[in-house]
Short mmCIF file of C-alpha atoms and ligand atoms in Angstrom, two decimals:
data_model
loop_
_atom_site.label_atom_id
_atom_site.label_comp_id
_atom_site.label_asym_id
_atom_site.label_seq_id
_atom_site.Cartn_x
_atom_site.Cartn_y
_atom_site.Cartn_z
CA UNK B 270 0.00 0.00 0.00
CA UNK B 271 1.28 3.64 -0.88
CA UNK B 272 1.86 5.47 2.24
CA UNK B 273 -0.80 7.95 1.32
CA UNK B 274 -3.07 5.35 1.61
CA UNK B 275 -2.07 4.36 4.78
CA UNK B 276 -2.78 7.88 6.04
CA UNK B 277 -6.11 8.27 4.34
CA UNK B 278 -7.27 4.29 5.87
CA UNK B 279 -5.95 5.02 9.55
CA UNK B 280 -8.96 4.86 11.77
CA UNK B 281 -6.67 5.02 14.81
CA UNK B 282 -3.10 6.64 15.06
CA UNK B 283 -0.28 4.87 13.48
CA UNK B 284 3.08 4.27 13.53
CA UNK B 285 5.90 3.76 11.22
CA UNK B 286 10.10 3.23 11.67
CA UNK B 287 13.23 4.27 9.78
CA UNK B 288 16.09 2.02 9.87
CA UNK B 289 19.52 1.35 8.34
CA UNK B 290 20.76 -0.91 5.96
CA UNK B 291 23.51 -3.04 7.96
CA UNK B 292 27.19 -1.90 7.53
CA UNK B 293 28.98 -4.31 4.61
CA UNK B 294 29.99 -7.37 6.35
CA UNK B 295 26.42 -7.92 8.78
CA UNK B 296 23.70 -10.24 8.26
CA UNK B 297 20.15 -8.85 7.31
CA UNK B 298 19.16 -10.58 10.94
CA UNK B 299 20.48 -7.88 12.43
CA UNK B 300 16.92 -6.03 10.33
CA UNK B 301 15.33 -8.63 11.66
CA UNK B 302 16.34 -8.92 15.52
CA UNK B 303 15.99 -4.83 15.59
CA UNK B 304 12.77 -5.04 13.94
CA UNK B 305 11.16 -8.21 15.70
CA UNK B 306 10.01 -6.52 18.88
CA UNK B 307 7.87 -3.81 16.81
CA UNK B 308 5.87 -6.06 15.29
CA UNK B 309 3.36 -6.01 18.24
CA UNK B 310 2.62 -2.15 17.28
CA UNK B 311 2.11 -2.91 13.68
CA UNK B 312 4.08 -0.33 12.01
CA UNK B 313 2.27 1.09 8.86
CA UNK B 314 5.55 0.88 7.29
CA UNK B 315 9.35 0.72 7.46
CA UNK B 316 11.39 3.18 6.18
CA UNK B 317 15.27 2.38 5.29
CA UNK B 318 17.72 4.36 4.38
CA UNK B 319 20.11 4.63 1.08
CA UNK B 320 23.85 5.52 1.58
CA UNK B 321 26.25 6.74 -1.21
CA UNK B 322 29.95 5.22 -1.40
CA UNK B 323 32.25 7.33 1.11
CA UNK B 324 36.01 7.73 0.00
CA UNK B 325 38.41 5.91 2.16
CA UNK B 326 42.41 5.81 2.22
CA UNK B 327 43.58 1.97 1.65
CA UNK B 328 47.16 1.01 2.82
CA UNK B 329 49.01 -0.75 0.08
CA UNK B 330 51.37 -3.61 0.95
CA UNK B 331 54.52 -1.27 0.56
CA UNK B 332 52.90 1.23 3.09
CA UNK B 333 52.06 3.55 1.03
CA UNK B 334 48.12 4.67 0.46
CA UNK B 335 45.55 4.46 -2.01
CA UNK B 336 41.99 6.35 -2.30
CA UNK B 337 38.86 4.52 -2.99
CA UNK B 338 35.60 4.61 -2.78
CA UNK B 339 33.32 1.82 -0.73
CA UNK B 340 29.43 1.90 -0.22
CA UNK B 341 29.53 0.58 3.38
CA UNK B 342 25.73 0.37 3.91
CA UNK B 343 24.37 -0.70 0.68
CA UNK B 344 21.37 -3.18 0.12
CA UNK B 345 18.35 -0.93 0.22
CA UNK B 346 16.46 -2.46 -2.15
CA UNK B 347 17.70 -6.23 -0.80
CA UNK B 348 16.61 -5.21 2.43
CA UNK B 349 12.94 -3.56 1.26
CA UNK B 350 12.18 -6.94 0.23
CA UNK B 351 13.29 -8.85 2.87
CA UNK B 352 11.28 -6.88 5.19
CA UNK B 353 7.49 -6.87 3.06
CA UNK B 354 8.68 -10.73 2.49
CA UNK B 355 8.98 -11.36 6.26
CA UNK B 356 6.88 -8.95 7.81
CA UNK B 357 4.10 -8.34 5.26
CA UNK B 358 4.74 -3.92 5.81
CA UNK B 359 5.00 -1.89 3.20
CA UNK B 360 9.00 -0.69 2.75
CA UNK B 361 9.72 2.70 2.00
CA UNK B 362 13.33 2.80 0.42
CA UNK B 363 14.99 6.20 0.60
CA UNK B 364 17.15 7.24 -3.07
CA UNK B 365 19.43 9.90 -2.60
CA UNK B 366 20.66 12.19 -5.43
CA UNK B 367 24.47 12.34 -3.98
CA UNK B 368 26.75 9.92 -5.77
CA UNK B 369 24.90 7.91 -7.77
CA UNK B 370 23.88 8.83 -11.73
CA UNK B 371 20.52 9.21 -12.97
CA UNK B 372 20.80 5.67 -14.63
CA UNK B 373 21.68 3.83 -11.71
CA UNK B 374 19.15 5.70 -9.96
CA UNK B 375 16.76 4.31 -12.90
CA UNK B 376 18.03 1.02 -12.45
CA UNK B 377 17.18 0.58 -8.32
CA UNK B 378 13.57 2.00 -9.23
CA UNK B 379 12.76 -0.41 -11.63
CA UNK B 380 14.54 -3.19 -9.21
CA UNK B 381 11.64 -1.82 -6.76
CA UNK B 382 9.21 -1.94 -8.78
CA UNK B 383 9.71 -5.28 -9.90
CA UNK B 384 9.52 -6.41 -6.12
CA UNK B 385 6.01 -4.76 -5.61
CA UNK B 386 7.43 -1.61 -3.69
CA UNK B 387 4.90 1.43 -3.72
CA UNK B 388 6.85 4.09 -2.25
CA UNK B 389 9.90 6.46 -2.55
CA UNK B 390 11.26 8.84 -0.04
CA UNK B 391 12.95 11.27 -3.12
CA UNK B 392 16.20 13.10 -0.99
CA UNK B 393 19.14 14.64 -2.05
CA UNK B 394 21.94 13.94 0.10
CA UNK B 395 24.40 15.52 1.87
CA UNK B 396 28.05 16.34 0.99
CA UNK B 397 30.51 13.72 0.52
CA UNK B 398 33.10 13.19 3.65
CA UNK B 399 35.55 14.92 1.67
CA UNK B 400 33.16 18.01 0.21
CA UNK B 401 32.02 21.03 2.11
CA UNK B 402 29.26 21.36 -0.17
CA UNK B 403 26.84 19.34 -2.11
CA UNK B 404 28.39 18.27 -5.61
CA UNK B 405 26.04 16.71 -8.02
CA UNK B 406 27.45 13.51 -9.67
CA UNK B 407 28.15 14.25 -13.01
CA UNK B 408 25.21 12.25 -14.47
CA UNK B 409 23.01 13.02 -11.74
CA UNK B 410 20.62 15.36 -10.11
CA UNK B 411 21.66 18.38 -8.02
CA UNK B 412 18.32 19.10 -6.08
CA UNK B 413 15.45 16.70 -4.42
CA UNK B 414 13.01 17.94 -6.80
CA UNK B 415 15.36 16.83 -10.10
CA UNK B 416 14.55 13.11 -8.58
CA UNK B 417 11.01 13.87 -7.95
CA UNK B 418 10.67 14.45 -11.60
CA UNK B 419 12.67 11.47 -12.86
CA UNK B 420 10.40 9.16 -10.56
CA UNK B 421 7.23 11.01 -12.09
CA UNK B 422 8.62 10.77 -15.40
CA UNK B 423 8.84 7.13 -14.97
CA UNK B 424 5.52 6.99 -13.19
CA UNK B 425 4.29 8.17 -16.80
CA UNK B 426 6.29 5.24 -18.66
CA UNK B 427 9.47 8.17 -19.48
CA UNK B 428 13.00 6.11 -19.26
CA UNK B 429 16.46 7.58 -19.53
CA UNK B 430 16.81 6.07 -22.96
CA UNK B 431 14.88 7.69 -25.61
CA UNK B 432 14.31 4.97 -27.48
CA UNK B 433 12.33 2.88 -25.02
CA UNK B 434 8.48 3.77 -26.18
CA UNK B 435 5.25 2.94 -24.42
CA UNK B 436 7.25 1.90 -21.20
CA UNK B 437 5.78 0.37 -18.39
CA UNK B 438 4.64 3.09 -15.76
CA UNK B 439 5.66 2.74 -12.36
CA UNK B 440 3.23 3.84 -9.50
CA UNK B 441 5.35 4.90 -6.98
CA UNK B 442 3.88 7.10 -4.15
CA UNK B 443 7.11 9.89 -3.67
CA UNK B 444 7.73 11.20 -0.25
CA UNK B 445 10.57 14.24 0.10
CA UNK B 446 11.86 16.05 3.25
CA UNK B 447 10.95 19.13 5.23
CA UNK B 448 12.64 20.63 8.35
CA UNK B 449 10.68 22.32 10.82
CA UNK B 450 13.73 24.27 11.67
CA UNK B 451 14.59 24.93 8.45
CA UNK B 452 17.17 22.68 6.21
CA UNK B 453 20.94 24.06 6.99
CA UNK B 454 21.57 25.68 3.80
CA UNK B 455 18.52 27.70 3.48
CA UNK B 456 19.01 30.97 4.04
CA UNK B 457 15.41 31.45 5.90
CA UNK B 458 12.41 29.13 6.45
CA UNK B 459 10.58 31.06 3.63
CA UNK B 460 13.19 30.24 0.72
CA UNK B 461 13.45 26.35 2.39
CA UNK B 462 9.36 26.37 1.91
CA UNK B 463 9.62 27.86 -1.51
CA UNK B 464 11.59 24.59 -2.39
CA UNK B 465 9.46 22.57 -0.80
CA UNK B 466 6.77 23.73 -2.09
CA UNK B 467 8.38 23.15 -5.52
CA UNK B 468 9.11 19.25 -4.73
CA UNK B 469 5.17 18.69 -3.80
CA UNK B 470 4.08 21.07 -7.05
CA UNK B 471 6.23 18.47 -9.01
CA UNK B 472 4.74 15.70 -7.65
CA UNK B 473 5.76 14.28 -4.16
CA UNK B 474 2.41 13.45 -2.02
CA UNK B 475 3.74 13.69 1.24
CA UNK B 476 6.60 15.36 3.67
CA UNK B 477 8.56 13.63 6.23
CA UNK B 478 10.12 16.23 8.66
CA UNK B 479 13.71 15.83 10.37
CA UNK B 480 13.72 15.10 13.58
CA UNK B 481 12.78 17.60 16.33
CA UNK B 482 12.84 17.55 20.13
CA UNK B 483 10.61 20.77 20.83
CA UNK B 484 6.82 20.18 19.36
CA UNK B 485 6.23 23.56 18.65
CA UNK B 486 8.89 23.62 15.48
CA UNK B 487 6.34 20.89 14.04
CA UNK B 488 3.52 23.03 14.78
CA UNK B 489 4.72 26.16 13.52
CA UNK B 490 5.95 24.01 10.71
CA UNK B 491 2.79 22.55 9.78
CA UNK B 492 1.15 25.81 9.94
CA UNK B 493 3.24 27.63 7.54
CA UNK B 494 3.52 24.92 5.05
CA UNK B 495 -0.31 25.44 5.09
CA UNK B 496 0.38 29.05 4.71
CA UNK B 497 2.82 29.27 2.02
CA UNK B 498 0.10 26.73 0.39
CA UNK B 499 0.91 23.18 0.83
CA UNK B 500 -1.79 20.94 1.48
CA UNK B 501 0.34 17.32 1.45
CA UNK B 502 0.16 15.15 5.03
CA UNK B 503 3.38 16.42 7.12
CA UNK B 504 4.75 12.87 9.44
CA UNK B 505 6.56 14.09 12.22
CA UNK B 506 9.75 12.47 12.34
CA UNK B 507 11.23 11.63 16.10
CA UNK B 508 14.22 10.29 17.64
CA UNK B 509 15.01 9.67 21.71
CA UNK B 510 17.99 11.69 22.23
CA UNK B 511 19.81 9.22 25.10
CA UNK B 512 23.27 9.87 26.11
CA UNK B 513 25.33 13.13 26.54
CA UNK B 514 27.18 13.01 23.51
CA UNK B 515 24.13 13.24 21.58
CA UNK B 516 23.97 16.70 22.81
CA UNK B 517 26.52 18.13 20.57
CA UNK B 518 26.79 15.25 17.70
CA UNK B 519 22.97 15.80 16.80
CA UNK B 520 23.00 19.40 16.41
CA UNK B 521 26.05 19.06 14.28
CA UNK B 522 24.41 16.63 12.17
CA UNK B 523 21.08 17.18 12.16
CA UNK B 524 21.34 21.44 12.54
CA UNK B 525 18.26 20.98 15.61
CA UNK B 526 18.11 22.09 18.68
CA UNK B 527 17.61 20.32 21.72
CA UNK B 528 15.58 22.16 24.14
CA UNK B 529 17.57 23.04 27.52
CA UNK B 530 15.16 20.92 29.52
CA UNK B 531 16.25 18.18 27.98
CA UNK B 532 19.90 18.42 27.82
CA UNK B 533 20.22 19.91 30.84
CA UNK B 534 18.23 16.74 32.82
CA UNK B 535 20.75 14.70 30.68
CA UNK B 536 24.10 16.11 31.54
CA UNK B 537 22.98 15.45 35.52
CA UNK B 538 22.20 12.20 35.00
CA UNK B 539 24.77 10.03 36.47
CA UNK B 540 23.86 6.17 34.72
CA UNK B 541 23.60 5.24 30.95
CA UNK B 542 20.22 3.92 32.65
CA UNK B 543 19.36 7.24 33.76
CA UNK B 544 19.60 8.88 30.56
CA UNK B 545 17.79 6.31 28.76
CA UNK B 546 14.96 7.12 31.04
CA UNK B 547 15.24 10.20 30.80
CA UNK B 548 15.10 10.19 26.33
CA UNK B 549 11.92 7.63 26.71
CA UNK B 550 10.20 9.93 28.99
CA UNK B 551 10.81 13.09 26.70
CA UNK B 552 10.10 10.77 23.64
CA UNK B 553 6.56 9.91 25.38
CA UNK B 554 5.71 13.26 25.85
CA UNK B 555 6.48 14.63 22.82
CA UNK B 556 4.03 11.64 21.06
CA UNK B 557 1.43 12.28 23.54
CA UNK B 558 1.45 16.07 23.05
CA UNK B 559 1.38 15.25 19.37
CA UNK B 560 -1.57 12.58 19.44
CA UNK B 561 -3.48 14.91 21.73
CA UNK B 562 -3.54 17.35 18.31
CA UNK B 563 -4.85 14.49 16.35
CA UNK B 564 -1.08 14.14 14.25
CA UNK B 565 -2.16 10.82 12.87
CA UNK B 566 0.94 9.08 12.36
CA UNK B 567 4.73 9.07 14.12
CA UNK B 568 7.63 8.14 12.74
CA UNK B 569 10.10 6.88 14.51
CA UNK B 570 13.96 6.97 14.27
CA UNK B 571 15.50 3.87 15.48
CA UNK B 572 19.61 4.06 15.18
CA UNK B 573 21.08 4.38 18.29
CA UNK B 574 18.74 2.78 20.69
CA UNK B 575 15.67 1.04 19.36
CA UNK B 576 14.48 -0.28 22.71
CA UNK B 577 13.96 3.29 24.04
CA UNK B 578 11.81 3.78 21.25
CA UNK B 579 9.96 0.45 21.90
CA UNK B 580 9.73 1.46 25.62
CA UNK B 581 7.88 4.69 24.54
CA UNK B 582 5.61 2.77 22.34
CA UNK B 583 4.86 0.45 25.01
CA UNK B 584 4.07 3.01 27.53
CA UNK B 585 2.23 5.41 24.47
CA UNK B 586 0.19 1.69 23.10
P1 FAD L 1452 16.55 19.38 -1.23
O1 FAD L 1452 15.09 19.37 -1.16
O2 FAD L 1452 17.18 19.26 -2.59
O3 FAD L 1452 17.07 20.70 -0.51
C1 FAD L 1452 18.43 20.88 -0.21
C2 FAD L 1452 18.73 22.37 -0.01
O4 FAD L 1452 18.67 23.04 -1.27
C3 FAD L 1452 17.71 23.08 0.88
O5 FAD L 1452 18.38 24.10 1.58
C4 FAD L 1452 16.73 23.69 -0.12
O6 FAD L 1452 16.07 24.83 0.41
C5 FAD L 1452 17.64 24.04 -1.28
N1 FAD L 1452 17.03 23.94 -2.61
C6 FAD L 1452 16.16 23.02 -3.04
N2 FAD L 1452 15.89 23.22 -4.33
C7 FAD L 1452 16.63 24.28 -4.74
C8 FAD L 1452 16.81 24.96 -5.99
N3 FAD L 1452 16.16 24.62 -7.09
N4 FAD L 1452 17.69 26.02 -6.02
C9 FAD L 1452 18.37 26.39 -4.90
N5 FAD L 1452 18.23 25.78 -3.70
C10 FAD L 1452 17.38 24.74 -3.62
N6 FAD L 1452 20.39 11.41 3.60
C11 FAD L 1452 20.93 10.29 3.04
O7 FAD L 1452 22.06 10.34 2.55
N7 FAD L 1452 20.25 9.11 3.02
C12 FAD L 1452 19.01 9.00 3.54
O8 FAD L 1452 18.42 7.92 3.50
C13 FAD L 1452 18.41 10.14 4.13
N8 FAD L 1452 17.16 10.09 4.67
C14 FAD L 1452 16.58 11.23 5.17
C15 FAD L 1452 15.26 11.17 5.63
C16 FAD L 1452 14.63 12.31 6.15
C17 FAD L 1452 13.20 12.23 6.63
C18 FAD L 1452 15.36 13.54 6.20
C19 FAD L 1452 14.70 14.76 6.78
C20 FAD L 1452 16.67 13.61 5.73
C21 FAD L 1452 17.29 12.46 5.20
N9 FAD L 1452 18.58 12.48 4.69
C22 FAD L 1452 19.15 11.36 4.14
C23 FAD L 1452 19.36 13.72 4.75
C24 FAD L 1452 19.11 14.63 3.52
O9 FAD L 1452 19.58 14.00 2.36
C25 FAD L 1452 19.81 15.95 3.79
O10 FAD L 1452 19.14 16.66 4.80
C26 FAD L 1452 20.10 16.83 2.59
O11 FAD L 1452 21.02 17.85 3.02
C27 FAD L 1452 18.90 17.55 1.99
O12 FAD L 1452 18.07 16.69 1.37
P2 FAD L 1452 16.66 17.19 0.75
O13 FAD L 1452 16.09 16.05 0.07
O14 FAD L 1452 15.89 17.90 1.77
O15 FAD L 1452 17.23 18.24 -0.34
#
């Protein structure tokens, strides 16, 4: 099922979890042993991630180095299947636009839509390691709305090669992302909106937000999307913040902030314990605040610590 349709059919809140292709190397039960425990919420659907190739230095047998690049966390698509196969939930494979050329990008679409996938969450990327900005691969797309408009074009039967007529047409429901605090680049929330804007225009159905630890960002998101006149369904996007390290890495990463509530209870906690109870209690009251204002659906971030996030379910369901 598209996740549109899972919005429109949800008589009762739902849920739905982002996840992270194992490193190179790791078995997919690793999916499976994370995921296992959820199953007694029924997530909606499972979101996983898509990871470009990162450049690493190699040491040659004389000592001396060598660049090259390695995808460390690929099987998306491998890992998509394995999870509809297993669990019977819809997938929802991120493609990025970073690193990877509009063929290839071609290729892992029609991949998915061989396997019965119905949805796309249609990002661009960040930098490479080694970049301080964004660079486009030089047969790819440079924005999150470029890939929007490939998987539309495709959703209409349109291939990369011109001389493939009457294609099949895909189906896929496209998802992009908005950030309630703004993406890092944009200059102002208005200009970030203007782009998003653009991405639903060309055809996305439906925003997933960054995470954010302070409900009214989502709010005030929601309500100028509405504003600046987008109408798609907005999923609030949420991740327990658990550990004292978190407190700088995430803003770093992420460009959020993390209210001083929050980060202040966590840097006088004196256990790992401590500050995992402390991230499931903010985590539960953040969802609760959020169901009380009917959002119908939370998605949850899992990396880190997926049993804080089961602990919140289990206390929210
Ligand atoms: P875009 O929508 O292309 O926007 C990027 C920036 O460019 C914004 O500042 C925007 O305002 C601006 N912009 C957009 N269009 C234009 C234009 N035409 N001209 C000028 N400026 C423009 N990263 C991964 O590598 N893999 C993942 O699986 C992944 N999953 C994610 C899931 C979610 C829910 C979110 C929120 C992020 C995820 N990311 C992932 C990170 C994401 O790729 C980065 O945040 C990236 O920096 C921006 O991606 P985007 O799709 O929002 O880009």
């Amino acid at each position: 099922m598209k996740v549109t349709e899972h919005l429109a059919q949800a008589k009762k809140p739902i849920i739905s979890l982002e996840i992270l292709p194992p490193t190179k190397g790791k078995s997919v039960e690793s999916i499976f042993n994370l995921l296992d425990p959820f199953r007694e919420f029924s997530p909606a659907f499972v979101n996983v991630t898509y990871h470009r190739a990162e450049q690493v230095f190699k040491r040659r047998a004389d000592g001396s180095f060598e660049r090259a690049e390695i995808r460390k966390r690929p099987g998306t698509v491998g890992i998509c299947a394995a999870i509809m196969q297993r669990y019977g939930v819809d997938a929802v494979p991120h493609l990025i636009c970073g690193g990877f050329s509009k063929e290839e990008t071609e290729n892992a679409l029609i991949d998915l839509h061989y396997l019965g996938v119905k949805n796309v969450l249609a990002l661009r990327g960040d930098a490479a390691g080694n970049e301080k900005f964004f660079v486009p691969h030089p047969k790819g797309h440079h924005f999150a709305k470029d890939l929007v408009d490939q998987i539309v074009a495709l959703n209409s039967g349109h291939y990369q090669e011109d001389d493939i007529i009457d294609g099949f047409k895909t189906d896929f429901c496209i998802g992009v992302a908005g950030y309630p605090e703004k993406h890092f680049e944009s200059p102002n929330l208005e200009t970030d909106l203007h782009y998003l804007k653009q991405k639903i225009d060309g055809g996305a159905s439906y925003i997933t937000t960054q995470m954010f630890f302070d409900n009214k960002h989502f709010y005030a998101f929601q309500k100028s999307a509405k504003d600046f006149g987008i109408q798609a369904p907005i999923i609030p996007g949420l991740k327990p913040v658990t550990n004292k390290r978190q407190l700088t890495v995430i803003p770093s990463i992420f460009h959020v902030e993390i209210p001083s509530d929050l980060s202040k209870a966590l840097m006088e906690a004196k256990t790992e314990a401590a500050c995992d109870q402390i991230g499931t209690e903010w985590l539960v009251a953040q969802c609760k605040d959020l169901l009380a204002k009917e959002v119908p659906i939370l998605h949850f971030y899992t990396l880190g610590k997926p049993h804080v996030v089961y602990n919140a379910l289990k206390q929210l369901f």
